[in-house]
Coordinates of C-alpha atoms and ligand atoms in Angstrom, one line a residue:
X75 CA -20.4 -21.8 -21.0
X76 CA -18.0 -19.1 -19.8
X77 CA -18.7 -15.5 -20.8
X78 CA -16.2 -14.0 -23.3
X79 CA -15.5 -10.2 -23.3
X80 CA -13.3 -8.6 -25.9
X81 CA -11.8 -5.2 -25.1
X82 CA -8.8 -3.1 -26.2
X83 CA -7.7 -2.3 -22.7
X84 CA -8.6 -4.3 -19.6
X85 CA -8.1 -2.5 -16.2
X86 CA -8.2 -4.9 -13.3
X87 CA -9.3 -3.2 -10.0
X88 CA -11.9 -0.4 -9.9
X89 CA -10.5 1.8 -7.1
X90 CA -8.6 5.1 -7.6
X91 CA -5.6 3.8 -9.6
X92 CA -7.7 1.7 -11.9
X93 CA -10.2 4.5 -12.5
X94 CA -7.4 7.0 -13.2
X95 CA -5.9 4.6 -15.7
X96 CA -9.2 3.9 -17.4
X97 CA -10.3 7.5 -17.6
X98 CA -7.0 8.7 -18.9
X99 CA -6.8 6.0 -21.6
X100 CA -10.4 6.6 -22.7
X101 CA -10.0 10.3 -22.8
X102 CA -6.7 10.0 -24.8
X103 CA -8.7 8.1 -27.4
X104 CA -12.5 7.8 -27.0
X105 CA -12.6 5.1 -29.8
X106 CA -10.6 2.7 -27.6
X107 CA -12.7 0.1 -25.7
X108 CA -11.8 0.3 -22.0
X109 CA -13.2 -2.2 -19.5
X110 CA -12.8 -2.1 -15.8
X111 CA -13.3 -5.5 -13.9
X112 CA -13.7 -5.2 -10.2
X113 CA -14.0 -7.9 -7.6
X114 CA -16.6 -6.0 -5.6
X115 CA -18.4 -2.9 -6.9
X116 CA -16.2 -0.2 -8.5
X117 CA -17.0 3.2 -6.8
X118 CA -17.5 1.5 -3.5
X119 CA -14.7 -1.0 -3.4
X120 CA -11.0 -0.7 -2.5
X121 CA -9.2 1.4 0.0
X122 CA -9.3 4.8 -1.6
X123 CA -12.7 5.6 0.1
X124 CA -11.9 3.8 3.4
X125 CA -9.1 6.2 4.4
X126 CA -8.9 9.6 6.0
X127 CA -9.3 11.2 2.5
X128 CA -6.1 13.3 2.8
X129 CA -4.1 13.7 -0.3
X130 CA -0.6 15.1 -0.9
X131 CA -0.4 18.2 -3.1
X132 CA 2.8 20.1 -3.8
X133 CA 1.2 23.5 -3.4
X134 CA 3.9 26.3 -3.8
X135 CA 6.8 24.0 -3.0
X136 CA 9.3 23.1 -5.7
X137 CA 9.3 19.5 -7.1
X138 CA 13.1 19.4 -6.7
X139 CA 12.8 20.4 -3.0
X140 CA 10.2 17.7 -2.4
X141 CA 12.6 15.0 -4.0
X142 CA 15.5 16.4 -1.9
X143 CA 13.7 16.2 1.3
X144 CA 12.0 12.8 0.7
X145 CA 15.3 11.3 -0.5
X146 CA 17.2 12.4 2.6
X147 CA 14.6 11.9 5.4
X148 CA 12.2 9.3 4.0
X149 CA 13.5 7.3 1.1
X150 CA 16.9 7.1 2.6
X151 CA 18.5 7.4 -0.8
X152 CA 17.0 4.2 -2.1
X153 CA 14.4 6.0 -4.2
X154 CA 14.5 6.4 -8.0
X155 CA 14.8 10.2 -7.9
X156 CA 13.8 10.6 -11.6
X157 CA 10.5 8.7 -11.0
X158 CA 9.9 10.7 -7.9
X159 CA 10.5 14.0 -9.7
X160 CA 7.9 13.0 -12.2
X161 CA 5.6 12.2 -9.3
X162 CA 6.2 15.6 -7.6
X163 CA 5.7 17.5 -10.8
X164 CA 2.3 15.8 -11.3
X165 CA 1.0 16.3 -7.8
X166 CA -0.9 19.6 -8.2
X167 CA -2.4 18.5 -11.5
X168 CA -3.5 15.2 -10.0
X169 CA -5.5 17.0 -7.3
X170 CA -7.2 19.2 -10.0
X171 CA -8.1 16.2 -12.1
X172 CA -9.5 14.2 -9.1
X173 CA -11.6 17.2 -8.2
X174 CA -13.0 17.3 -11.7
X175 CA -13.7 13.6 -11.8
X176 CA -15.3 13.6 -8.4
X177 CA -17.6 16.6 -9.1
X178 CA -15.8 18.9 -6.8
X179 CA -15.4 16.6 -3.7
X180 CA -12.0 18.2 -2.6
X181 CA -12.7 20.9 0.0
X182 CA -12.2 24.5 -1.2
X183 CA -12.1 28.0 0.2
X184 CA -14.8 30.5 -0.7
X185 CA -12.7 31.8 -3.5
X186 CA -12.7 28.4 -5.1
X187 CA -9.1 27.5 -4.4
X188 CA -8.2 24.3 -2.6
X189 CA -8.2 24.5 1.2
X190 CA -4.8 23.1 2.1
X191 CA -3.3 21.9 5.3
X192 CA 0.3 21.9 6.2
X193 CA 1.4 18.7 7.8
X194 CA 2.5 18.8 11.4
X195 CA 5.8 20.5 11.8
X196 CA 8.7 19.4 14.0
X197 CA 8.8 19.5 17.7
X198 CA 11.3 22.1 18.9
X199 CA 11.1 21.6 22.6
X200 CA 8.7 22.3 25.5
X201 CA 7.4 25.5 26.9
X202 CA 7.3 26.4 30.7
X203 CA 4.0 24.5 31.1
X204 CA 5.5 21.4 29.6
X205 CA 3.6 21.8 26.3
X206 CA 5.4 20.9 23.1
X207 CA 6.5 23.7 20.9
X208 CA 6.2 23.0 17.1
X209 CA 8.1 25.0 14.5
X210 CA 6.5 26.8 11.6
X211 CA 4.0 24.5 9.6
X212 CA 5.7 25.3 6.3
X213 CA 8.5 23.1 7.3
X214 CA 7.7 20.3 4.8
X215 CA 7.9 20.8 1.0
X216 CA 4.4 19.6 0.4
X217 CA 0.9 20.4 1.6
X218 CA -2.4 18.3 1.9
X219 CA -6.0 18.6 0.6
X220 CA -9.0 16.8 2.0
X221 CA -11.6 14.9 0.0
X222 CA -14.8 13.6 1.2
X223 CA -15.0 9.8 1.4
X224 CA -17.9 9.2 -1.0
X225 CA -15.8 10.7 -3.9
X226 CA -15.3 7.3 -5.7
X227 CA -19.0 7.0 -6.5
X228 CA -18.8 10.2 -8.5
X229 CA -15.6 9.1 -10.2
X230 CA -17.3 6.0 -11.4
X231 CA -20.2 8.1 -12.7
X232 CA -17.6 10.2 -14.6
X233 CA -15.9 7.1 -16.0
X234 CA -19.3 5.6 -17.1
X235 CA -20.3 8.9 -18.9
X236 CA -16.9 8.7 -20.7
X237 CA -18.0 5.3 -22.1
X238 CA -16.0 3.0 -19.9
X239 CA -17.5 -0.4 -19.3
X240 CA -17.7 -1.9 -15.9
X241 CA -17.8 -5.5 -14.9
X242 CA -18.5 -5.8 -11.1
X243 CA -18.4 -8.6 -8.6
X244 CA -15.9 -10.4 -10.7
X245 CA -12.4 -11.3 -9.4
X246 CA -9.5 -12.0 -11.8
X247 CA -7.4 -15.0 -10.8
X248 CA -4.9 -15.2 -13.5
X249 CA -3.5 -13.4 -16.6
X250 CA -3.4 -14.9 -20.1
X251 CA -0.3 -14.9 -22.3
X252 CA -0.2 -15.3 -26.0
X253 CA 2.9 -15.1 -28.2
X254 CA 4.9 -13.8 -25.2
X255 CA 2.6 -11.0 -24.4
X256 CA -0.3 -10.5 -22.0
X257 CA -3.5 -10.9 -23.9
X258 CA -6.3 -11.1 -21.3
X259 CA -7.3 -12.5 -18.0
X260 CA -9.6 -15.2 -16.4
X261 CA -12.0 -14.2 -13.8
X262 CA -14.9 -15.6 -11.7
X263 CA -18.1 -14.1 -10.3
X264 CA -17.7 -13.8 -6.6
X265 CA -21.3 -14.8 -5.9
X266 CA -22.0 -17.7 -8.3
X267 CA -18.5 -18.7 -9.4
X268 CA -19.3 -18.4 -13.1
X269 CA -16.3 -17.8 -15.3
X270 CA -15.5 -14.8 -17.5
X271 CA -12.6 -14.8 -19.9
X272 CA -11.4 -11.4 -21.1
X273 CA -9.4 -10.9 -24.3
X274 CA -7.5 -7.7 -24.4
X275 CA -4.7 -5.9 -26.3
X276 CA -3.2 -4.8 -23.0
X277 CA -3.9 -5.0 -19.3
X278 CA -3.5 -2.6 -16.4
X279 CA -3.2 -4.2 -13.0
X280 CA -4.6 -2.0 -10.2
X281 CA -5.6 -4.5 -7.6
X282 CA -3.8 -2.9 -4.6
X283 CA -1.3 -4.2 -2.2
X284 CA -1.0 -7.2 0.2
X285 CA -2.2 -6.5 3.7
X286 CA -2.6 -10.1 5.0
X287 CA -6.1 -9.4 6.4
X288 CA -4.8 -8.5 9.8
X289 CA -6.0 -4.9 10.3
X290 CA -9.7 -4.6 9.5
X291 CA -9.6 -1.4 7.6
X292 CA -7.0 -2.7 5.3
X293 CA -8.6 -5.9 4.4
X294 CA -9.2 -5.1 0.7
X295 CA -5.5 -5.7 0.0
X296 CA -5.3 -9.5 -0.5
X297 CA -2.6 -9.6 -3.1
X298 CA -4.3 -11.7 -5.8
X299 CA -3.2 -9.4 -8.6
X300 CA 0.4 -9.6 -7.3
X301 CA 0.2 -13.4 -7.4
X302 CA -1.3 -13.4 -10.9
X303 CA 1.5 -11.1 -12.2
X304 CA 4.1 -13.4 -10.5
X305 CA 2.6 -16.5 -12.1
X306 CA 2.7 -14.8 -15.5
X307 CA 6.4 -14.2 -15.0
X308 CA 6.6 -10.5 -14.0
X309 CA 9.6 -9.3 -12.1
X310 CA 9.4 -7.8 -8.6
X311 CA 11.5 -5.2 -6.7
X312 CA 11.8 -3.9 -3.1
X313 CA 9.7 -6.8 -1.8
X314 CA 11.4 -6.5 1.6
X315 CA 9.7 -3.1 2.3
X316 CA 6.2 -4.4 2.5
X317 CA 5.7 -4.3 6.3
X318 CA 4.0 -1.1 7.5
X319 CA 2.9 -1.2 11.2
X320 CA 0.5 1.1 12.9
X321 CA 0.1 1.6 16.7
X322 CA -3.0 -0.2 17.8
X323 CA -4.9 0.0 21.0
X324 CA -5.2 -3.5 22.2
X325 CA -8.7 -2.9 23.5
X326 CA -10.5 -1.3 20.7
X327 CA -8.2 -2.2 17.8
X328 CA -8.2 1.3 16.5
X329 CA -4.9 2.9 15.2
X330 CA -3.3 6.0 16.7
X331 CA -0.8 8.6 15.4
X332 CA 1.9 10.3 17.5
X333 CA 2.1 7.4 20.0
X334 CA 5.9 7.8 20.1
X335 CA 5.4 11.1 22.1
X336 CA 3.6 9.2 24.9
X337 CA 4.9 5.7 24.8
X338 CA 5.5 4.3 28.3
X339 CA 6.9 1.0 29.5
X340 CA 5.3 -0.7 32.5
X341 CA 7.8 1.0 34.9
X342 CA 6.4 4.3 33.9
X343 CA 9.3 5.5 31.7
X344 CA 8.6 7.4 28.5
X345 CA 10.6 5.4 26.0
X346 CA 9.2 6.9 22.8
X347 CA 10.3 10.6 23.1
X348 CA 13.9 9.8 22.1
X349 CA 12.6 8.7 18.8
X350 CA 10.8 12.0 18.0
X351 CA 14.0 14.0 17.7
X352 CA 15.2 15.0 14.2
X353 CA 13.1 14.7 11.1
X354 CA 10.1 12.4 11.5
X355 CA 7.3 13.3 9.1
X356 CA 5.3 10.4 10.3
X357 CA 5.3 7.1 12.2
X358 CA 8.8 6.2 13.4
X359 CA 10.0 2.8 12.8
X360 CA 12.6 2.9 15.7
X361 CA 9.9 3.6 18.2
X362 CA 8.2 0.4 17.0
X363 CA 11.4 -1.5 17.5
X364 CA 11.7 0.0 21.0
X365 CA 8.3 -1.6 21.8
X366 CA 9.9 -4.9 21.0
X367 CA 13.1 -4.3 22.9
X368 CA 11.2 -3.1 26.0
X369 CA 8.9 -6.1 25.9
X370 CA 11.7 -8.7 25.6
X371 CA 13.6 -6.9 28.4
X372 CA 10.6 -7.6 30.6
X373 CA 9.4 -4.0 30.8
X374 CA 6.1 -4.6 29.2
X375 CA 3.2 -4.4 28.7
X376 CA 3.6 -1.0 26.9
X377 CA 1.2 1.9 27.4
X378 CA 0.1 4.9 25.4
X379 CA -0.9 7.9 27.5
X380 CA -3.1 9.5 24.9
X381 CA -3.7 12.7 26.9
X382 CA 0.0 13.5 26.6
X383 CA 0.1 13.2 22.8
X384 CA 0.6 16.7 21.4
X385 CA -0.8 15.7 18.1
X386 CA -4.2 14.6 19.4
X387 CA -5.9 18.1 19.6
X388 CA -4.6 18.7 16.1
X389 CA -5.9 15.5 14.7
X390 CA -9.4 16.0 16.3
X391 CA -9.7 19.6 15.0
X392 CA -8.7 18.7 11.4
X393 CA -9.4 15.2 10.3
X394 CA -12.5 14.7 12.3
X395 CA -13.9 18.2 12.5
X396 CA -16.2 20.2 10.3
X397 CA -14.5 23.5 11.5
X398 CA -11.5 22.7 9.4
X399 CA -12.5 20.8 6.4
X400 CA -16.1 20.6 5.3
X401 CA -16.5 16.9 4.6
X402 CA -19.9 15.7 5.9
X403 CA -19.4 12.0 5.2
X404 CA -15.8 11.9 6.5
X405 CA -16.8 13.9 9.7
X406 CA -19.6 11.5 10.5
X407 CA -17.4 8.5 9.9
X408 CA -14.2 9.5 11.6
X409 CA -16.2 11.4 14.3
X410 CA -18.1 8.3 15.4
X411 CA -15.2 6.0 15.0
X412 CA -13.0 8.2 17.3
X413 CA -15.9 8.7 19.7
X414 CA -16.7 5.0 20.0
X415 CA -13.1 4.0 20.3
X416 CA -11.9 6.5 22.8
X417 CA -15.0 7.1 24.9
X418 CA -15.2 3.4 25.9
X419 CA -11.5 2.9 26.5
X420 CA -10.5 1.6 29.8
X421 CA -7.0 0.2 29.1
X422 CA -4.0 2.1 27.5
X423 CA -2.1 -1.0 26.4
X424 CA -0.7 -0.5 23.0
X425 CA 0.7 -2.9 20.4
X426 CA 2.0 -2.7 16.9
X427 CA -0.4 -4.0 14.3
X428 CA 0.8 -5.2 10.9
X429 CA -0.8 -3.4 8.0
X430 CA 1.7 -4.9 5.5
X431 CA 1.4 -3.0 2.2
X432 CA 3.5 -5.4 0.2
X433 CA 3.6 -3.8 -3.2
X434 CA 6.6 -5.1 -5.1
X435 CA 5.4 -5.4 -8.7
X436 CA 8.3 -3.8 -10.6
X437 CA 7.4 -1.0 -13.1
X438 CA 9.4 1.6 -15.0
X439 CA 8.6 5.3 -15.1
X440 CA 5.9 4.6 -17.7
X441 CA 4.2 2.1 -15.4
X442 CA 5.2 -0.8 -17.7
X443 CA 5.9 -4.1 -15.9
X444 CA 8.6 -6.4 -17.3
X445 CA 5.9 -8.3 -19.3
X446 CA 4.9 -7.1 -22.7
X447 CA 1.4 -5.7 -22.6
X448 CA 1.2 -5.5 -18.8
X449 CA 1.0 -2.2 -17.0
X450 CA 0.4 -1.5 -13.4
X451 CA -0.8 1.5 -11.2
X452 CA -1.3 2.3 -7.5
X453 CA -0.6 0.4 -4.4
X454 CA 0.3 -2.8 -6.3
X455 CA 3.5 -1.2 -7.5
X456 CA 4.3 1.4 -5.0
X457 CA 7.4 -0.4 -3.7
X458 CA 8.1 -1.9 -7.1
X459 CA 8.3 1.5 -8.8
X460 CA 11.1 2.5 -6.4
X461 CA 9.8 6.1 -6.5
X462 CA 9.5 6.2 -2.7
X463 CA 12.6 4.5 -1.6
X464 CA 13.2 2.7 1.7
X465 CA 9.8 3.1 2.9
X466 CA 6.7 0.9 3.0
X467 CA 3.7 2.1 0.9
X468 CA 1.2 4.5 2.3
X469 CA 0.4 5.6 4.9
X470 CA 4.0 5.2 6.0
X471 CA 5.8 8.5 6.3
X472 CA 4.0 10.9 4.0
X473 CA 0.2 11.1 4.7
X474 CA -1.7 11.5 1.5
X475 CA 0.8 9.7 -0.7
X476 CA -1.5 6.7 -1.2
X477 CA -4.2 8.6 -3.0
X478 CA -1.6 10.8 -4.7
X479 CA 0.4 7.9 -6.1
X480 CA -2.7 6.0 -7.2
X481 CA -3.9 9.0 -9.0
X482 CA -0.5 9.9 -10.5
X483 CA 0.5 6.4 -11.5
X484 CA -2.9 5.6 -12.8
X485 CA -2.7 8.6 -15.2
X486 CA 0.7 7.6 -16.4
X487 CA -0.3 4.0 -16.9
X488 CA -3.4 5.2 -18.8
X489 CA -1.3 7.3 -21.2
X490 CA 1.2 4.4 -21.7
X491 CA -1.4 1.8 -22.3
X492 CA -3.3 4.1 -24.7
X493 CA -0.1 4.5 -26.7
X494 CA 0.6 0.8 -26.6
X495 CA -2.8 -0.4 -27.9
X496 CA -2.5 1.8 -31.0
X497 CA 0.0 -0.6 -32.6
X498 CA -0.8 -3.8 -30.6
X499 CA -2.4 -6.8 -32.3
X500 CA -5.1 -8.9 -30.8
X501 CA -3.4 -12.1 -29.8
X502 CA -5.4 -15.3 -29.4
X503 CA -4.5 -17.2 -26.4
X504 CA -4.5 -21.0 -26.0
X505 CA -7.8 -22.4 -24.7
X506 CA -5.7 -25.0 -22.8
X507 CA -4.3 -22.2 -20.6
X508 CA -7.8 -21.3 -19.6
X509 CA -8.5 -24.8 -18.7
X510 CA -5.3 -25.0 -16.5
X511 CA -6.2 -21.8 -14.7
X512 CA -9.7 -23.2 -14.1
X513 CA -8.1 -26.3 -12.7
X514 CA -5.9 -24.4 -10.4
X515 CA -8.6 -22.2 -9.1
X516 CA -11.2 -25.0 -8.6
X517 CA -8.7 -27.4 -7.0
X518 CA -9.8 -26.7 -3.4
X519 CA -13.4 -27.8 -4.2
X520 CA -12.1 -31.2 -5.6
X521 CA -9.1 -31.9 -3.3
X522 CA -11.1 -33.1 -0.3
X523 CA -9.4 -31.0 2.3
X524 CA -10.9 -30.3 5.7
X525 CA -9.3 -26.9 6.8
X526 CA -11.5 -23.8 6.4
X527 CA -10.0 -20.6 5.1
X528 CA -10.8 -18.8 8.3
X529 CA -8.9 -21.4 10.3
X530 CA -5.9 -21.3 8.0
X531 CA -5.6 -17.5 8.0
X532 CA -4.4 -17.3 11.7
X533 CA -1.5 -19.6 10.8
X534 CA -0.2 -16.9 8.4
X535 CA -0.9 -14.2 10.9
X536 CA 1.2 -15.9 13.5
X537 CA 4.2 -15.7 11.2
X538 CA 3.6 -12.2 9.7
X539 CA 2.4 -10.1 12.7
X540 CA 5.3 -10.5 15.1
X541 CA 7.4 -7.3 14.8
X542 CA 10.5 -9.3 15.3
X543 CA 9.8 -11.1 12.1
X544 CA 8.5 -8.4 9.8
X545 CA 10.1 -5.2 11.0
X546 CA 13.0 -5.6 13.5
X547 CA 14.6 -8.5 11.6
X548 CA 17.4 -10.9 12.3
X549 CA 18.8 -13.8 10.1
X550 CA 17.7 -16.7 12.4
X551 CA 14.2 -15.3 12.8
X552 CA 13.8 -14.6 9.0
X553 CA 14.9 -18.2 8.3
X554 CA 12.5 -19.6 10.8
X555 CA 9.6 -17.5 9.4
X556 CA 10.5 -18.6 5.9
X557 CA 10.5 -22.2 6.9
X558 CA 7.1 -21.8 8.4
X559 CA 5.7 -20.1 5.3
X560 CA 7.0 -22.9 3.1
X561 CA 5.5 -25.4 5.4
X562 CA 2.1 -23.6 5.1
X563 CA 2.5 -23.7 1.3
X564 CA 2.9 -27.5 1.5
X565 CA -0.3 -27.5 3.6
X566 CA -2.4 -25.7 0.9
X567 CA -3.8 -29.1 -0.1
X568 CA -5.6 -29.4 3.2
X569 CA -7.8 -26.3 2.4
X570 CA -11.5 -26.9 1.9
X571 CA -13.8 -25.0 -0.4
X572 CA -17.6 -25.4 -0.9
X573 CA -18.5 -22.2 -2.7
X574 CA -17.2 -19.4 -4.9
X575 CA -16.6 -17.4 -1.7
X576 CA -14.4 -20.2 -0.3
X577 CA -12.5 -20.5 -3.6
X578 CA -11.6 -16.8 -3.5
X579 CA -10.5 -17.3 0.1
X580 CA -8.2 -20.1 -1.0
X581 CA -6.8 -18.0 -3.9
X582 CA -6.1 -15.2 -1.4
X583 CA -4.3 -17.6 1.0
X584 CA -2.1 -18.7 -1.8
X585 CA -1.3 -15.1 -2.7
X586 CA -0.6 -14.2 0.9
X587 CA 1.9 -17.1 1.2
X588 CA 3.7 -16.1 -2.1
X589 CA 4.0 -12.5 -0.9
X590 CA 5.2 -13.7 2.5
X591 CA 7.9 -15.8 0.8
X592 CA 9.0 -12.9 -1.4
X593 CA 9.1 -10.7 1.6
X594 CA 11.2 -13.0 3.9
X595 CA 13.6 -14.1 1.1
X596 CA 14.4 -10.6 -0.1
X597 CA 14.7 -9.5 3.6
X598 CA 17.5 -12.0 4.0
X599 CA 19.4 -10.5 1.1
X600 CA 19.3 -6.9 2.5
X601 CA 22.2 -7.0 5.0
X602 CA 21.8 -3.4 6.4
X603 CA 19.2 -1.2 8.1
X604 CA 17.9 1.6 6.0
X605 CA 14.7 3.6 6.3
X606 CA 11.9 1.3 7.4
X607 CA 14.0 -1.8 6.8
X608 CA 15.5 -2.7 10.2
X609 CA 17.9 -5.6 11.0
X610 CA 19.0 -6.3 14.5
X611 CA 22.1 -8.1 13.1
X612 CA 23.0 -5.4 10.6
X613 CA 22.1 -2.0 12.3
X614 CA 24.0 0.2 9.9
X615 CA 23.7 1.4 6.2
X616 CA 25.7 -0.7 3.8
X617 CA 28.0 1.2 1.4
X618 CA 26.3 0.0 -1.7
X619 CA 22.9 1.4 -2.7
X620 CA 21.1 -1.6 -4.1
X621 CA 17.6 -2.7 -5.0
X622 CA 16.8 -6.4 -4.9
X623 CA 14.7 -7.9 -7.7
X624 CA 12.9 -11.2 -7.6
X625 CA 12.3 -13.0 -10.9
X626 CA 10.0 -16.0 -11.1
X627 CA 11.7 -19.2 -12.5
X628 CA 8.4 -20.6 -13.8
X629 CA 8.6 -23.4 -11.2
X630 CA 5.8 -23.0 -8.7
X631 CA 6.6 -20.1 -6.3
X632 CA 10.3 -20.2 -6.9
X633 CA 12.2 -17.1 -7.9
X634 CA 15.7 -15.8 -8.1
X635 CA 16.8 -12.7 -6.1
X636 CA 19.4 -10.4 -7.7
X637 CA 20.9 -7.1 -6.8
X638 CA 20.2 -4.1 -9.0
X639 CA 22.5 -1.2 -8.6
X640 CA 20.9 2.2 -8.4
X641 CA 22.1 4.7 -11.0
X642 CA 23.0 7.1 -8.1
X643 CA 25.6 9.0 -10.2
X644 CA 22.8 10.3 -12.4
X645 CA 20.7 11.5 -9.4
X646 CA 21.1 15.0 -7.9
X647 CA 20.8 14.0 -4.2
X648 CA 23.6 11.9 -2.9
X649 CA 24.2 10.3 0.6
X650 CA 27.0 12.0 2.4
X651 CA 30.2 9.8 2.9
Ligands
LIG218 C1 -7.8 3.0 6.7 C2 -7.0 3.6 5.6 C3 -6.7 4.9 5.7 C4 -6.0 5.5 4.6 N1 -5.8 6.9 4.6 C5 -5.3 7.5 3.5 C6 -5.2 8.9 3.4 O1 -5.8 9.6 4.2 N2 -4.6 9.4 2.3 C7 -4.0 8.6 1.4 O2 -3.3 9.2 0.4 N3 -4.1 7.3 1.5 C8 -4.7 6.7 2.5 N4 -4.8 5.3 2.5 C9 -4.2 4.5 1.3 C10 -5.0 4.7 0.1 O3 -6.4 4.4 0.4 C11 -4.4 3.7 -1.0 O4 -3.1 4.0 -1.2 C12 -5.2 3.8 -2.3 O5 -6.5 3.6 -2.1 C13 -4.6 2.9 -3.3 O6 -5.4 2.8 -4.4 P1 -5.4 1.6 -5.4 O7 -6.4 1.9 -6.5 O8 -4.0 1.4 -5.8 O9 -5.7 0.3 -4.5 P2 -7.0 0.0 -3.7 O10 -7.8 1.1 -3.2 O11 -6.6 -1.1 -2.7 O12 -8.0 -0.8 -4.8 C14 -7.7 -2.0 -5.4 C15 -9.0 -2.5 -6.0 O13 -8.7 -3.7 -6.7 C16 -9.8 -4.6 -6.4 N5 -9.3 -6.0 -6.6 C17 -8.4 -6.7 -5.8 N6 -8.2 -7.9 -6.4 C18 -8.9 -7.9 -7.4 C19 -9.0 -9.0 -8.4 N7 -8.4 -10.1 -8.2 N8 -9.8 -8.8 -9.4 C20 -10.5 -7.6 -9.6 N9 -10.4 -6.6 -8.7 C21 -9.6 -6.8 -7.7 C22 -10.1 -4.3 -5.0 O14 -11.4 -4.8 -4.7 C23 -10.0 -2.8 -5.0 O15 -11.2 -2.1 -5.4 C24 -5.5 4.7 3.5 C25 -5.8 3.4 3.4 C26 -6.5 2.8 4.5 C27 -7.0 1.4 4.4

């Protein structure tokens, strides 16, 4: 017999966005029952504690200046400037709240104020010794704080004290609808496969983005929440922006920042420097495309001369050094990672590695999805919120925005869902729907397939990873990639499962293929190059500023793509003619 859990609010995903939503909703009304269901163990799971622990803060900058800079140099006018202003206004408060929830894990000065770090300023040129000269570090209208990487354990303790219930090692596979509104979810224990059915007045989805399991540190993002929202009928937006790449050492598989300063082709020519001119707050998409152009021109393999990277001393003395930020756990982790990676490196060959970060679940400024009773927060809806514009989700372009957006959007979702449940009835779903979900999830055990999950996965990687498919795009390549993804969808019946672990693997594969289909299809619709979206066949901006939405038809993984005009007339920052 399946376990049944009734709750007012169900939060799916127990990393930063989910915790922020749960804590905010519980503190808004302590009488409300709030339950967090997490596939692994909340407090340890997710990406929030696997990163560098750098979080954006506004500091003394003005929210309007943040929006103006971001719109012009990062979002490329495709951002919802009102949503982004709300985000900028909340940044400082978000840091204060996270410090409180985590028991003071954000590093501070002796006087108790936050220790802040200005992000790297722009290169102005070189001095007589050939060293890069950077301009003043107050160039960017934001600052950064640093948090130690074990902070989520304390956040969980804080949430538990507030009376929030946790259900760990339980993965949600589908949402339940009743009378046209979201009314719960069906989940399975990841160890023994036992079923839990949640009944809730409202649900917050905070299950992170889709990372296709290519880069090891990004593996928590497997897109099952995105796929569950799609199957329930939720609308998506900006799906074509889910392809962030990092520079990766081919030898140690570690990522590097600032590679464009020291990117060489095999003829010994520096081909990256040209892409460091102008405003580049972070990884430059055109230098990644340059890697592809040089390689197809026969000038590869490509090399990264790390000793020439002017950012390297800076990174080593801030992110991985106790002298700057005092973060014992982060220092040990990053210190040994850098040490192991670079001390044993004998080859400088560099390649782009797909991180992905597909995050197209559409939400409005209140973090409401298009489905009644369904809210979202964090990486799952970073692109779908349109707050950031023509940019893939973190860490692309503004370091620290992943944690900041998760915290920020979680708080907004928590307030919205708390208001919503005050007047929401408990709706009883159809037991037949639970049975149908069970049938779908269990199918790989019964279908008699022979292909293991780990043998299927590389077939997806071969389509997603190539830069010429997922970043520097062209119609014929996009069509070929889409055909390949649809072929793989038809091969799902060959998957084999023998355990709960395998079943989740199969569910993840289905989710990856759905995200890939959304990504390639919407990429075909955007006939321009803008921000992180590059088309070899459409190198310029188009005149119209358009978002593209994808609405499920209810037939399998089919959807309809439609343009959605930006209300640019309402926004303060406009693209020059
Ligand atoms: C290596 C690395 C470095 C980074 N560095 C930084 C940095 O320095 N600064 C910064 O701001 N950002 C950084 N980021 C990004 C940042 O970690 C994310 O933006 C942030 O964690 C997003 O939080 P989230 O709660 O939305 O999603 P996640 O942290 O991805 O959490 C999603 C949670 O949902 C759970 N879940 C997934 N599916 C299900 C399911 N079906 N049922 C139940 N639970 C489910 C997952 O297990 C997970 O716990 C980094 C990320 C990585 C991987």
